[in-house]
Amino acid sequence: MIYSGKYRVTSPFGRRVLNGKPDDHKGIDVVGITDKHVCAVVGGRVAASTIITDKSDRTWEWGNYVRVDGDDGRMYYYCHLSKRLVSVGRRVEAGRHIGIEGNTGYSFGSHCHFEVRENGVSIDPAPFLGIPNKAGIYGTDWRAEVQKKFGLSKDTMTYMDGYRYAADLYRKLGRK
């Protein structure tokens, strides 16, 4: 899970055309629909939480990004964030908020570029999200699930939306 709720895949992993040029997309681009908080897909240690602005460093294209070195030995990149919520050296568990999607670096709209590397080579990240490698809408609208499950009014939901960790609360209540 890369978002607590529903999200859209706008550009899958693999060959694509970007600005009229063929390109190998080494990640998958996702846009949060019900929440913009980006979650760690696996547990691990934060190895990078930074923004590179020097255009001689190719990683400037990622803008604000977080890299988690997963417990499984892979490296997980979350790029174009508007805000990073974790610092280097911190341990994170799967599902933990690590940033907020954004439009930093070489980006054409708010999203998160999610990339997985194994032995330094980018691999298809879709299986780590439990989805096919194609554009579409995925995830669960936990807010709607909670409202339905507990029969909560619109006013109650609006009140709960004001809670700082509402998305996490909805996910936890919806799964129980």
PDB file of C-alpha atoms in Angstrom:
ATOM      1  CA  MET A   1       0.000   0.000   0.000  1.00  0.00           C
ATOM      2  CA  ILE A   2       1.502   3.317  -1.029  1.00  0.00           C
ATOM      3  CA  TYR A   3      -1.553   5.396  -0.024  1.00  0.00           C
ATOM      4  CA  SER A   4      -4.019   4.873   2.802  1.00  0.00           C
ATOM      5  CA  GLY A   5      -6.922   5.037   0.351  1.00  0.00           C
ATOM      6  CA  LYS A   6      -7.678   5.013  -3.346  1.00  0.00           C
ATOM      7  CA  TYR A   7      -5.060   6.085  -5.873  1.00  0.00           C
ATOM      8  CA  ARG A   8      -4.573   6.255  -9.623  1.00  0.00           C
ATOM      9  CA  VAL A   9      -1.644   4.844 -11.599  1.00  0.00           C
ATOM     10  CA  THR A  10      -0.950   7.414 -14.312  1.00  0.00           C
ATOM     11  CA  SER A  11       2.254   5.990 -15.797  1.00  0.00           C
ATOM     12  CA  PRO A  12       3.256   2.333 -15.389  1.00  0.00           C
ATOM     13  CA  PHE A  13       6.769   0.871 -15.293  1.00  0.00           C
ATOM     14  CA  GLY A  14       8.509   0.300 -18.639  1.00  0.00           C
ATOM     15  CA  ARG A  15       8.648   1.870 -22.071  1.00  0.00           C
ATOM     16  CA  ARG A  16       6.708   5.100 -22.557  1.00  0.00           C
ATOM     17  CA  VAL A  17       6.780   8.341 -24.543  1.00  0.00           C
ATOM     18  CA  LEU A  18       7.479  11.479 -22.502  1.00  0.00           C
ATOM     19  CA  ASN A  19       7.365  14.883 -24.208  1.00  0.00           C
ATOM     20  CA  GLY A  20       7.460  13.159 -27.593  1.00  0.00           C
ATOM     21  CA  LYS A  21      10.567  11.085 -26.786  1.00  0.00           C
ATOM     22  CA  PRO A  22      10.728   7.342 -26.081  1.00  0.00           C
ATOM     23  CA  ASP A  23      11.772   6.735 -22.489  1.00  0.00           C
ATOM     24  CA  ASP A  24      12.304   3.835 -20.096  1.00  0.00           C
ATOM     25  CA  HIS A  25      10.208   4.631 -17.026  1.00  0.00           C
ATOM     26  CA  LYS A  26      12.011   2.992 -14.124  1.00  0.00           C
ATOM     27  CA  GLY A  27       9.147   3.390 -11.678  1.00  0.00           C
ATOM     28  CA  ILE A  28       5.404   3.769 -11.480  1.00  0.00           C
ATOM     29  CA  ASP A  29       3.626   7.131 -11.102  1.00  0.00           C
ATOM     30  CA  VAL A  30       0.728   7.230  -8.659  1.00  0.00           C
ATOM     31  CA  VAL A  31      -1.678   9.964  -7.580  1.00  0.00           C
ATOM     32  CA  GLY A  32      -3.598   9.820  -4.307  1.00  0.00           C
ATOM     33  CA  ILE A  33      -7.346  10.220  -4.756  1.00  0.00           C
ATOM     34  CA  THR A  34      -8.648  10.021  -1.181  1.00  0.00           C
ATOM     35  CA  ASP A  35      -5.396  10.976   0.579  1.00  0.00           C
ATOM     36  CA  LYS A  36      -2.083  12.530  -0.489  1.00  0.00           C
ATOM     37  CA  HIS A  37       0.069  10.972   2.280  1.00  0.00           C
ATOM     38  CA  VAL A  38       2.623   8.532   0.859  1.00  0.00           C
ATOM     39  CA  CYS A  39       3.174   5.380   2.929  1.00  0.00           C
ATOM     40  CA  ALA A  40       6.211   3.110   3.173  1.00  0.00           C
ATOM     41  CA  VAL A  41       5.473  -0.038   1.188  1.00  0.00           C
ATOM     42  CA  VAL A  42       7.840  -2.154   3.311  1.00  0.00           C
ATOM     43  CA  GLY A  43       9.601  -1.833   6.624  1.00  0.00           C
ATOM     44  CA  GLY A  44      13.193  -0.662   6.628  1.00  0.00           C
ATOM     45  CA  ARG A  45      15.576   2.160   7.404  1.00  0.00           C
ATOM     46  CA  VAL A  46      15.459   5.627   5.815  1.00  0.00           C
ATOM     47  CA  ALA A  47      18.702   5.958   3.836  1.00  0.00           C
ATOM     48  CA  ALA A  48      17.894   9.293   2.142  1.00  0.00           C
ATOM     49  CA  SER A  49      15.442  12.103   2.813  1.00  0.00           C
ATOM     50  CA  THR A  50      16.500  15.053   0.721  1.00  0.00           C
ATOM     51  CA  ILE A  51      16.049  17.290  -2.282  1.00  0.00           C
ATOM     52  CA  ILE A  52      18.724  17.619  -4.952  1.00  0.00           C
ATOM     53  CA  THR A  53      18.636  20.885  -6.881  1.00  0.00           C
ATOM     54  CA  ASP A  54      22.008  20.645  -8.644  1.00  0.00           C
ATOM     55  CA  LYS A  55      21.087  19.707 -12.222  1.00  0.00           C
ATOM     56  CA  SER A  56      24.505  18.096 -12.764  1.00  0.00           C
ATOM     57  CA  ASP A  57      23.262  15.376 -10.376  1.00  0.00           C
ATOM     58  CA  ARG A  58      20.666  13.329 -12.287  1.00  0.00           C
ATOM     59  CA  THR A  59      18.662  12.700  -9.127  1.00  0.00           C
ATOM     60  CA  TRP A  60      17.550  16.355  -9.245  1.00  0.00           C
ATOM     61  CA  GLU A  61      14.726  15.020 -11.428  1.00  0.00           C
ATOM     62  CA  TRP A  62      13.236  13.313  -8.351  1.00  0.00           C
ATOM     63  CA  GLY A  63      12.898  16.590  -6.464  1.00  0.00           C
ATOM     64  CA  ASN A  64      12.063  15.958  -2.826  1.00  0.00           C
ATOM     65  CA  TYR A  65      12.514  12.239  -2.244  1.00  0.00           C
ATOM     66  CA  VAL A  66      12.825   9.537   0.390  1.00  0.00           C
ATOM     67  CA  ARG A  67      14.719   6.271  -0.027  1.00  0.00           C
ATOM     68  CA  VAL A  68      13.940   3.392   2.291  1.00  0.00           C
ATOM     69  CA  ASP A  69      16.381   0.491   2.391  1.00  0.00           C
ATOM     70  CA  GLY A  70      13.928  -2.340   2.891  1.00  0.00           C
ATOM     71  CA  ASP A  71      14.390  -5.227   5.276  1.00  0.00           C
ATOM     72  CA  ASP A  72      14.280  -7.408   2.137  1.00  0.00           C
ATOM     73  CA  GLY A  73      17.521  -5.855   0.787  1.00  0.00           C
ATOM     74  CA  ARG A  74      15.826  -3.745  -1.898  1.00  0.00           C
ATOM     75  CA  MET A  75      15.850   0.053  -2.177  1.00  0.00           C
ATOM     76  CA  TYR A  76      12.498   1.854  -2.353  1.00  0.00           C
ATOM     77  CA  TYR A  77      12.305   5.395  -3.760  1.00  0.00           C
ATOM     78  CA  TYR A  78       9.398   7.815  -3.226  1.00  0.00           C
ATOM     79  CA  CYS A  79       9.944  10.895  -5.402  1.00  0.00           C
ATOM     80  CA  HIS A  80       8.464  14.337  -6.261  1.00  0.00           C
ATOM     81  CA  LEU A  81       7.191  14.778  -2.699  1.00  0.00           C
ATOM     82  CA  SER A  82       5.915  18.171  -1.557  1.00  0.00           C
ATOM     83  CA  LYS A  83       7.065  17.309   1.957  1.00  0.00           C
ATOM     84  CA  ARG A  84       9.240  14.635   3.568  1.00  0.00           C
ATOM     85  CA  LEU A  85       8.014  13.325   6.927  1.00  0.00           C
ATOM     86  CA  VAL A  86      10.985  11.133   7.924  1.00  0.00           C
ATOM     87  CA  SER A  87      14.682  11.679   8.496  1.00  0.00           C
ATOM     88  CA  VAL A  88      17.759   9.636   7.624  1.00  0.00           C
ATOM     89  CA  GLY A  89      18.446   6.744   9.953  1.00  0.00           C
ATOM     90  CA  ARG A  90      14.869   6.423  11.144  1.00  0.00           C
ATOM     91  CA  ARG A  91      13.249   2.994  11.138  1.00  0.00           C
ATOM     92  CA  VAL A  92       9.862   2.869   9.379  1.00  0.00           C
ATOM     93  CA  GLU A  93       7.265   0.129   9.234  1.00  0.00           C
ATOM     94  CA  ALA A  94       5.091  -0.675   6.230  1.00  0.00           C
ATOM     95  CA  GLY A  95       2.121   1.698   6.102  1.00  0.00           C
ATOM     96  CA  ARG A  96       3.901   4.527   7.934  1.00  0.00           C
ATOM     97  CA  HIS A  97       3.508   8.000   6.392  1.00  0.00           C
ATOM     98  CA  ILE A  98       6.875   9.061   4.963  1.00  0.00           C
ATOM     99  CA  GLY A  99       5.875  12.045   2.827  1.00  0.00           C
ATOM    100  CA  ILE A 100       3.184  13.929   0.964  1.00  0.00           C
ATOM    101  CA  GLU A 101       2.914  13.658  -2.810  1.00  0.00           C
ATOM    102  CA  GLY A 102       3.972  16.712  -4.737  1.00  0.00           C
ATOM    103  CA  ASN A 103       5.264  18.265  -7.925  1.00  0.00           C
ATOM    104  CA  THR A 104       9.000  18.786  -7.274  1.00  0.00           C
ATOM    105  CA  GLY A 105      11.906  18.029  -9.601  1.00  0.00           C
ATOM    106  CA  TYR A 106      11.153  17.054 -13.206  1.00  0.00           C
ATOM    107  CA  SER A 107       7.421  16.596 -12.816  1.00  0.00           C
ATOM    108  CA  PHE A 108       4.268  17.541 -14.700  1.00  0.00           C
ATOM    109  CA  GLY A 109       1.756  17.498 -11.848  1.00  0.00           C
ATOM    110  CA  SER A 110       1.322  16.284  -8.301  1.00  0.00           C
ATOM    111  CA  HIS A 111       2.147  12.585  -7.954  1.00  0.00           C
ATOM    112  CA  CYS A 112       4.605  10.140  -6.414  1.00  0.00           C
ATOM    113  CA  HIS A 113       7.142   8.359  -8.591  1.00  0.00           C
ATOM    114  CA  PHE A 114       7.659   5.008  -6.839  1.00  0.00           C
ATOM    115  CA  GLU A 115      10.713   2.986  -7.810  1.00  0.00           C
ATOM    116  CA  VAL A 116      12.181  -0.287  -6.528  1.00  0.00           C
ATOM    117  CA  ARG A 117      15.799  -1.328  -7.082  1.00  0.00           C
ATOM    118  CA  GLU A 118      17.308  -4.722  -6.545  1.00  0.00           C
ATOM    119  CA  ASN A 119      21.102  -4.997  -6.743  1.00  0.00           C
ATOM    120  CA  GLY A 120      21.112  -1.480  -8.227  1.00  0.00           C
ATOM    121  CA  VAL A 121      18.697  -2.363 -11.057  1.00  0.00           C
ATOM    122  CA  SER A 122      15.177  -0.919 -11.304  1.00  0.00           C
ATOM    123  CA  ILE A 123      12.508  -3.610 -11.269  1.00  0.00           C
ATOM    124  CA  ASP A 124       8.742  -3.510 -11.809  1.00  0.00           C
ATOM    125  CA  PRO A 125       7.310  -1.966  -8.618  1.00  0.00           C
ATOM    126  CA  ALA A 126       3.670  -2.956  -9.310  1.00  0.00           C
ATOM    127  CA  PRO A 127       3.912  -6.353  -7.533  1.00  0.00           C
ATOM    128  CA  PHE A 128       5.063  -4.559  -4.365  1.00  0.00           C
ATOM    129  CA  LEU A 129       1.798  -2.603  -4.481  1.00  0.00           C
ATOM    130  CA  GLY A 130      -0.211  -5.736  -5.221  1.00  0.00           C
ATOM    131  CA  ILE A 131      -1.525  -4.299  -8.491  1.00  0.00           C
ATOM    132  CA  PRO A 132      -1.041  -4.912 -12.221  1.00  0.00           C
ATOM    133  CA  ASN A 133       1.484  -2.760 -14.067  1.00  0.00           C
ATOM    134  CA  LYS A 134      -1.108  -0.657 -15.866  1.00  0.00           C
ATOM    135  CA  ALA A 135      -2.940   2.637 -15.530  1.00  0.00           C
ATOM    136  CA  GLY A 136      -6.070   2.529 -13.425  1.00  0.00           C
ATOM    137  CA  ILE A 137      -7.598   3.150 -10.009  1.00  0.00           C
ATOM    138  CA  TYR A 138      -6.578   0.967  -7.084  1.00  0.00           C
ATOM    139  CA  GLY A 139      -6.850   0.846  -3.312  1.00  0.00           C
ATOM    140  CA  THR A 140      -9.787   1.198  -0.963  1.00  0.00           C
ATOM    141  CA  ASP A 141     -11.723   4.293   0.047  1.00  0.00           C
ATOM    142  CA  TRP A 142     -11.366   3.601   3.769  1.00  0.00           C
ATOM    143  CA  ARG A 143     -13.296   6.748   4.681  1.00  0.00           C
ATOM    144  CA  ALA A 144     -16.385   5.520   2.823  1.00  0.00           C
ATOM    145  CA  GLU A 145     -15.936   2.029   4.272  1.00  0.00           C
ATOM    146  CA  VAL A 146     -15.876   3.390   7.844  1.00  0.00           C
ATOM    147  CA  GLN A 147     -18.880   5.641   7.256  1.00  0.00           C
ATOM    148  CA  LYS A 148     -20.881   2.705   5.913  1.00  0.00           C
ATOM    149  CA  LYS A 149     -19.650   0.158   8.482  1.00  0.00           C
ATOM    150  CA  PHE A 150     -20.482   2.325  11.509  1.00  0.00           C
ATOM    151  CA  GLY A 151     -23.429   4.244  10.005  1.00  0.00           C
ATOM    152  CA  LEU A 152     -21.789   7.615  10.677  1.00  0.00           C
ATOM    153  CA  SER A 153     -23.434  10.860   9.599  1.00  0.00           C
ATOM    154  CA  LYS A 154     -21.942  13.330   7.134  1.00  0.00           C
ATOM    155  CA  ASP A 155     -21.368  15.784  10.020  1.00  0.00           C
ATOM    156  CA  THR A 156     -19.503  13.142  12.033  1.00  0.00           C
ATOM    157  CA  MET A 157     -17.309  12.321   9.045  1.00  0.00           C
ATOM    158  CA  THR A 158     -16.543  16.017   8.497  1.00  0.00           C
ATOM    159  CA  TYR A 159     -15.569  16.283  12.168  1.00  0.00           C
ATOM    160  CA  MET A 160     -13.323  13.205  11.906  1.00  0.00           C
ATOM    161  CA  ASP A 161     -11.702  14.578   8.730  1.00  0.00           C
ATOM    162  CA  GLY A 162     -10.258  17.365  10.898  1.00  0.00           C
ATOM    163  CA  TYR A 163      -8.240  14.828  12.891  1.00  0.00           C
ATOM    164  CA  ARG A 164      -4.546  14.979  11.923  1.00  0.00           C
ATOM    165  CA  TYR A 165      -4.319  11.205  11.465  1.00  0.00           C
ATOM    166  CA  ALA A 166      -7.776  10.677   9.971  1.00  0.00           C
ATOM    167  CA  ALA A 167      -6.523   8.591   7.037  1.00  0.00           C
ATOM    168  CA  ASP A 168      -4.731   6.158   9.376  1.00  0.00           C
ATOM    169  CA  LEU A 169      -7.776   5.994  11.635  1.00  0.00           C
ATOM    170  CA  TYR A 170     -10.081   5.196   8.694  1.00  0.00           C
ATOM    171  CA  ARG A 171      -7.738   2.472   7.452  1.00  0.00           C
ATOM    172  CA  LYS A 172      -7.464   0.845  10.885  1.00  0.00           C
ATOM    173  CA  LEU A 173     -11.184   1.022  11.629  1.00  0.00           C
ATOM    174  CA  GLY A 174     -12.081  -0.172   8.148  1.00  0.00           C
ATOM    175  CA  ARG A 175      -9.903  -3.276   8.402  1.00  0.00           C
ATOM    176  CA  LYS A 176     -11.267  -4.419  11.777  1.00  0.00           C
TER     177      LYS A 176
END
